[in-house]
């Protein structure tokens, strides 16, 4: 073999190795992206399931307040016995900087019972949430839904006494610049303990 033939063989080998390396790197990045997207969507699905389950258990506060404290496009506050201790906590679900959080406030052990301002214990539930103002996390419906689609969903902030059904809707996207598009996770929660309340 001449020196020129050997250099050509090395050059062709290097081009082949570069192609294999690029293929490996791109496959690794794609696999990592797919895994991260799967984990983010799983976390969002579990978050929606948790929020819906909790909202269904909402009840009158220990100080007599209505089961729904407040409702906005990206946050809702309800009263729930979240930890099964027979004490009703104020639970706040909200979107902040692309993440969903749950804040829990225990009532003060005073008479009359009061709930301090702010969330005492905050837990991160899901990340990579890409909801926009056009796609609110929470939507509210009155007792006439689904027959009344003109007045539903209710305009936020809602009159809490009108709320009978809450839609929880999360859009998940770990990298909005790259495909795939948003993963849509949603469910509805009927407030079961409101049957005894009059409008």
mmCIF file of C-alpha atoms in Angstrom:
data_model
loop_
_atom_site.group_PDB
_atom_site.id
_atom_site.type_symbol
_atom_site.label_atom_id
_atom_site.label_comp_id
_atom_site.label_asym_id
_atom_site.label_seq_id
_atom_site.Cartn_x
_atom_site.Cartn_y
_atom_site.Cartn_z
ATOM 1 C CA UNK A 1 0.000 0.000 0.000
ATOM 2 C CA UNK A 2 1.197 3.441 -0.821
ATOM 3 C CA UNK A 3 1.083 6.331 1.616
ATOM 4 C CA UNK A 4 -1.698 8.012 -0.392
ATOM 5 C CA UNK A 5 -3.864 4.874 -0.261
ATOM 6 C CA UNK A 6 -3.324 4.582 3.496
ATOM 7 C CA UNK A 7 -4.291 8.232 4.061
ATOM 8 C CA UNK A 8 -7.425 7.778 1.940
ATOM 9 C CA UNK A 9 -8.379 4.663 3.929
ATOM 10 C CA UNK A 10 -7.897 6.537 7.232
ATOM 11 C CA UNK A 11 -9.921 9.484 5.889
ATOM 12 C CA UNK A 12 -12.817 7.225 4.837
ATOM 13 C CA UNK A 13 -12.668 5.436 8.210
ATOM 14 C CA UNK A 14 -12.837 8.764 10.050
ATOM 15 C CA UNK A 15 -15.876 9.865 8.000
ATOM 16 C CA UNK A 16 -17.579 6.559 8.816
ATOM 17 C CA UNK A 17 -16.759 6.907 12.538
ATOM 18 C CA UNK A 18 -18.088 10.481 12.561
ATOM 19 C CA UNK A 19 -21.369 9.320 11.003
ATOM 20 C CA UNK A 20 -21.756 6.534 13.557
ATOM 21 C CA UNK A 21 -20.933 8.969 16.383
ATOM 22 C CA UNK A 22 -23.509 11.494 15.167
ATOM 23 C CA UNK A 23 -26.117 8.756 14.864
ATOM 24 C CA UNK A 24 -25.373 7.589 18.405
ATOM 25 C CA UNK A 25 -25.489 11.123 19.874
ATOM 26 C CA UNK A 26 -28.754 11.972 18.095
ATOM 27 C CA UNK A 27 -30.330 8.663 19.158
ATOM 28 C CA UNK A 28 -29.263 9.263 22.742
ATOM 29 C CA UNK A 29 -30.720 12.808 22.712
ATOM 30 C CA UNK A 30 -33.982 11.569 21.189
ATOM 31 C CA UNK A 31 -34.299 8.747 23.724
ATOM 32 C CA UNK A 32 -33.631 11.152 26.578
ATOM 33 C CA UNK A 33 -36.216 13.603 25.196
ATOM 34 C CA UNK A 34 -38.811 10.840 24.817
ATOM 35 C CA UNK A 35 -38.176 9.626 28.383
ATOM 36 C CA UNK A 36 -38.374 13.152 29.811
ATOM 37 C CA UNK A 37 -41.591 13.833 27.900
ATOM 38 C CA UNK A 38 -43.067 10.550 29.118
ATOM 39 C CA UNK A 39 -42.121 11.318 32.715
ATOM 40 C CA UNK A 40 -43.512 14.862 32.488
ATOM 41 C CA UNK A 41 -46.807 13.657 31.009
ATOM 42 C CA UNK A 42 -47.062 10.904 33.631
ATOM 43 C CA UNK A 43 -46.495 13.472 36.383
ATOM 44 C CA UNK A 44 -49.133 15.759 34.841
ATOM 45 C CA UNK A 45 -51.622 12.868 34.571
ATOM 46 C CA UNK A 46 -51.090 11.992 38.225
ATOM 47 C CA UNK A 47 -51.433 15.657 39.167
ATOM 48 C CA UNK A 48 -54.758 16.003 37.347
ATOM 49 C CA UNK A 49 -55.953 12.765 38.949
ATOM 50 C CA UNK A 50 -54.934 14.024 42.408
ATOM 51 C CA UNK A 51 -56.551 17.445 41.973
ATOM 52 C CA UNK A 52 -59.788 15.940 40.642
ATOM 53 C CA UNK A 53 -59.943 13.386 43.467
ATOM 54 C CA UNK A 54 -59.352 16.109 46.061
ATOM 55 C CA UNK A 55 -61.857 18.579 44.582
ATOM 56 C CA UNK A 56 -64.533 15.878 44.615
ATOM 57 C CA UNK A 57 -64.021 15.609 48.389
ATOM 58 C CA UNK A 58 -64.342 19.341 49.056
ATOM 59 C CA UNK A 59 -66.595 20.213 51.978
ATOM 60 C CA UNK A 60 -67.644 23.044 54.253
ATOM 61 C CA UNK A 61 -64.745 24.634 56.126
ATOM 62 C CA UNK A 62 -64.461 24.218 59.890
ATOM 63 C CA UNK A 63 -65.389 27.900 60.253
ATOM 64 C CA UNK A 64 -68.535 27.423 58.128
ATOM 65 C CA UNK A 65 -67.144 28.855 54.883
ATOM 66 C CA UNK A 66 -68.419 27.572 51.554
ATOM 67 C CA UNK A 67 -66.497 24.521 50.199
ATOM 68 C CA UNK A 68 -65.004 26.558 47.332
ATOM 69 C CA UNK A 69 -63.044 29.533 48.658
ATOM 70 C CA UNK A 70 -62.089 31.062 45.301
ATOM 71 C CA UNK A 71 -61.646 30.157 41.652
ATOM 72 C CA UNK A 72 -59.540 31.722 38.933
ATOM 73 C CA UNK A 73 -58.137 30.640 35.586
ATOM 74 C CA UNK A 74 -54.920 29.266 37.074
ATOM 75 C CA UNK A 75 -55.737 28.711 40.715
ATOM 76 C CA UNK A 76 -58.488 27.322 42.896
ATOM 77 C CA UNK A 77 -58.891 27.150 46.672
ATOM 78 C CA UNK A 78 -61.152 24.557 48.267
ATOM 79 C CA UNK A 79 -61.686 23.115 51.721
ATOM 80 C CA UNK A 80 -60.774 19.439 52.128
ATOM 81 C CA UNK A 81 -59.715 17.093 54.888
ATOM 82 C CA UNK A 82 -56.559 16.478 52.897
ATOM 83 C CA UNK A 83 -54.729 14.316 55.453
ATOM 84 C CA UNK A 84 -57.631 12.361 56.974
ATOM 85 C CA UNK A 85 -57.314 13.885 60.462
ATOM 86 C CA UNK A 86 -60.985 15.052 60.626
ATOM 87 C CA UNK A 87 -59.802 18.675 60.350
ATOM 88 C CA UNK A 88 -60.692 20.568 57.180
ATOM 89 C CA UNK A 89 -57.710 22.277 55.566
ATOM 90 C CA UNK A 90 -57.763 25.033 52.957
ATOM 91 C CA UNK A 91 -56.066 23.622 49.841
ATOM 92 C CA UNK A 92 -54.770 25.889 47.094
ATOM 93 C CA UNK A 93 -53.858 24.523 43.645
ATOM 94 C CA UNK A 94 -52.103 27.001 41.379
ATOM 95 C CA UNK A 95 -49.888 27.478 38.327
ATOM 96 C CA UNK A 96 -46.677 29.448 38.845
ATOM 97 C CA UNK A 97 -43.773 29.737 36.385
ATOM 98 C CA UNK A 98 -44.733 26.625 34.439
ATOM 99 C CA UNK A 99 -45.283 24.405 37.495
ATOM 100 C CA UNK A 100 -48.363 23.284 39.426
ATOM 101 C CA UNK A 101 -48.218 23.583 43.212
ATOM 102 C CA UNK A 102 -50.457 22.575 46.104
ATOM 103 C CA UNK A 103 -50.521 24.788 49.172
ATOM 104 C CA UNK A 104 -52.167 23.503 52.355
ATOM 105 C CA UNK A 105 -53.247 25.742 55.232
ATOM 106 C CA UNK A 106 -54.225 24.203 58.561
ATOM 107 C CA UNK A 107 -56.875 26.093 60.584
ATOM 108 C CA UNK A 108 -55.877 27.810 63.811
ATOM 109 C CA UNK A 109 -56.988 25.960 66.920
ATOM 110 C CA UNK A 110 -58.980 28.930 68.170
ATOM 111 C CA UNK A 111 -62.646 29.679 68.640
ATOM 112 C CA UNK A 112 -63.937 30.734 66.251
ATOM 113 C CA UNK A 113 -61.804 28.718 63.843
ATOM 114 C CA UNK A 114 -59.760 30.842 61.437
ATOM 115 C CA UNK A 115 -57.481 30.097 58.513
ATOM 116 C CA UNK A 116 -54.257 32.133 58.369
ATOM 117 C CA UNK A 117 -53.443 34.023 55.191
ATOM 118 C CA UNK A 118 -51.098 32.317 52.740
ATOM 119 C CA UNK A 119 -50.124 28.722 52.160
ATOM 120 C CA UNK A 120 -48.338 27.067 55.068
ATOM 121 C CA UNK A 121 -47.094 23.932 53.295
ATOM 122 C CA UNK A 122 -46.352 24.025 49.570
ATOM 123 C CA UNK A 123 -45.681 20.955 47.406
ATOM 124 C CA UNK A 124 -44.570 20.846 43.767
ATOM 125 C CA UNK A 125 -46.918 18.578 41.801
ATOM 126 C CA UNK A 126 -45.912 18.945 38.132
ATOM 127 C CA UNK A 127 -43.447 20.802 35.917
ATOM 128 C CA UNK A 128 -43.238 21.778 32.230
ATOM 129 C CA UNK A 129 -46.813 23.094 32.187
ATOM 130 C CA UNK A 130 -47.354 25.314 29.137
ATOM 131 C CA UNK A 131 -50.940 26.544 29.612
ATOM 132 C CA UNK A 132 -51.597 30.023 28.202
ATOM 133 C CA UNK A 133 -54.357 32.538 29.023
ATOM 134 C CA UNK A 134 -56.325 30.981 26.151
ATOM 135 C CA UNK A 135 -55.990 27.546 27.842
ATOM 136 C CA UNK A 136 -56.732 28.055 31.552
ATOM 137 C CA UNK A 137 -55.854 25.326 34.034
ATOM 138 C CA UNK A 138 -59.255 25.556 35.727
ATOM 139 C CA UNK A 139 -62.689 26.119 34.159
ATOM 140 C CA UNK A 140 -65.917 26.266 36.139
ATOM 141 C CA UNK A 141 -69.440 25.146 35.286
ATOM 142 C CA UNK A 142 -72.817 25.648 36.948
ATOM 143 C CA UNK A 143 -75.532 23.077 37.600
ATOM 144 C CA UNK A 144 -77.094 23.681 34.170
ATOM 145 C CA UNK A 145 -74.088 22.308 32.274
ATOM 146 C CA UNK A 146 -74.054 20.573 29.747
ATOM 147 C CA UNK A 147 -77.512 21.700 28.608
ATOM 148 C CA UNK A 148 -76.485 25.371 28.996
ATOM 149 C CA UNK A 149 -73.371 26.002 26.916
ATOM 150 C CA UNK A 150 -74.086 29.725 26.559
ATOM 151 C CA UNK A 151 -73.328 30.525 30.209
ATOM 152 C CA UNK A 152 -70.690 27.806 30.642
ATOM 153 C CA UNK A 153 -67.849 27.808 31.387
ATOM 154 C CA UNK A 154 -68.400 30.529 33.968
ATOM 155 C CA UNK A 155 -66.459 33.782 33.713
ATOM 156 C CA UNK A 156 -63.594 34.013 36.207
ATOM 157 C CA UNK A 157 -63.251 35.018 38.952
ATOM 158 C CA UNK A 158 -66.308 32.930 39.625
ATOM 159 C CA UNK A 159 -69.129 33.371 42.062
ATOM 160 C CA UNK A 160 -68.266 30.283 44.096
ATOM 161 C CA UNK A 161 -71.886 29.492 44.970
ATOM 162 C CA UNK A 162 -72.574 28.823 41.274
ATOM 163 C CA UNK A 163 -69.800 26.253 40.816
ATOM 164 C CA UNK A 164 -70.841 22.608 40.532
ATOM 165 C CA UNK A 165 -68.207 21.220 38.175
ATOM 166 C CA UNK A 166 -64.519 22.079 37.696
ATOM 167 C CA UNK A 167 -62.440 21.161 34.663
ATOM 168 C CA UNK A 168 -58.712 20.642 35.264
ATOM 169 C CA UNK A 169 -56.679 21.013 32.070
ATOM 170 C CA UNK A 170 -52.876 20.778 31.779
ATOM 171 C CA UNK A 171 -50.733 21.182 28.678
ATOM 172 C CA UNK A 172 -47.303 19.588 29.088
ATOM 173 C CA UNK A 173 -44.270 20.381 26.933
ATOM 174 C CA UNK A 174 -40.710 19.989 28.193
ATOM 175 C CA UNK A 175 -39.283 21.883 25.200
ATOM 176 C CA UNK A 176 -41.796 24.113 23.352
ATOM 177 C CA UNK A 177 -39.247 24.767 20.563
ATOM 178 C CA UNK A 178 -39.009 21.080 19.566
ATOM 179 C CA UNK A 179 -41.638 18.572 18.470
ATOM 180 C CA UNK A 180 -43.837 16.951 19.691
ATOM 181 C CA UNK A 181 -46.536 19.471 20.451
ATOM 182 C CA UNK A 182 -48.197 19.899 23.835
ATOM 183 C CA UNK A 183 -49.490 16.814 25.591
ATOM 184 C CA UNK A 184 -53.077 17.447 26.691
ATOM 185 C CA UNK A 185 -54.229 16.086 30.083
ATOM 186 C CA UNK A 186 -57.692 16.962 31.396
ATOM 187 C CA UNK A 187 -60.516 15.737 33.580
ATOM 188 C CA UNK A 188 -63.655 17.008 35.319
ATOM 189 C CA UNK A 189 -64.451 17.060 39.030
ATOM 190 C CA UNK A 190 -68.018 17.262 40.268
ATOM 191 C CA UNK A 191 -68.300 18.828 43.703
ATOM 192 C CA UNK A 192 -70.259 16.052 45.371
ATOM 193 C CA UNK A 193 -70.796 17.690 48.766
ATOM 194 C CA UNK A 194 -72.637 20.705 47.304
ATOM 195 C CA UNK A 195 -75.952 18.933 46.774
ATOM 196 C CA UNK A 196 -77.355 20.387 49.982
ATOM 197 C CA UNK A 197 -76.469 23.991 49.123
ATOM 198 C CA UNK A 198 -79.116 26.189 47.553
ATOM 199 C CA UNK A 199 -78.233 28.741 44.887
#
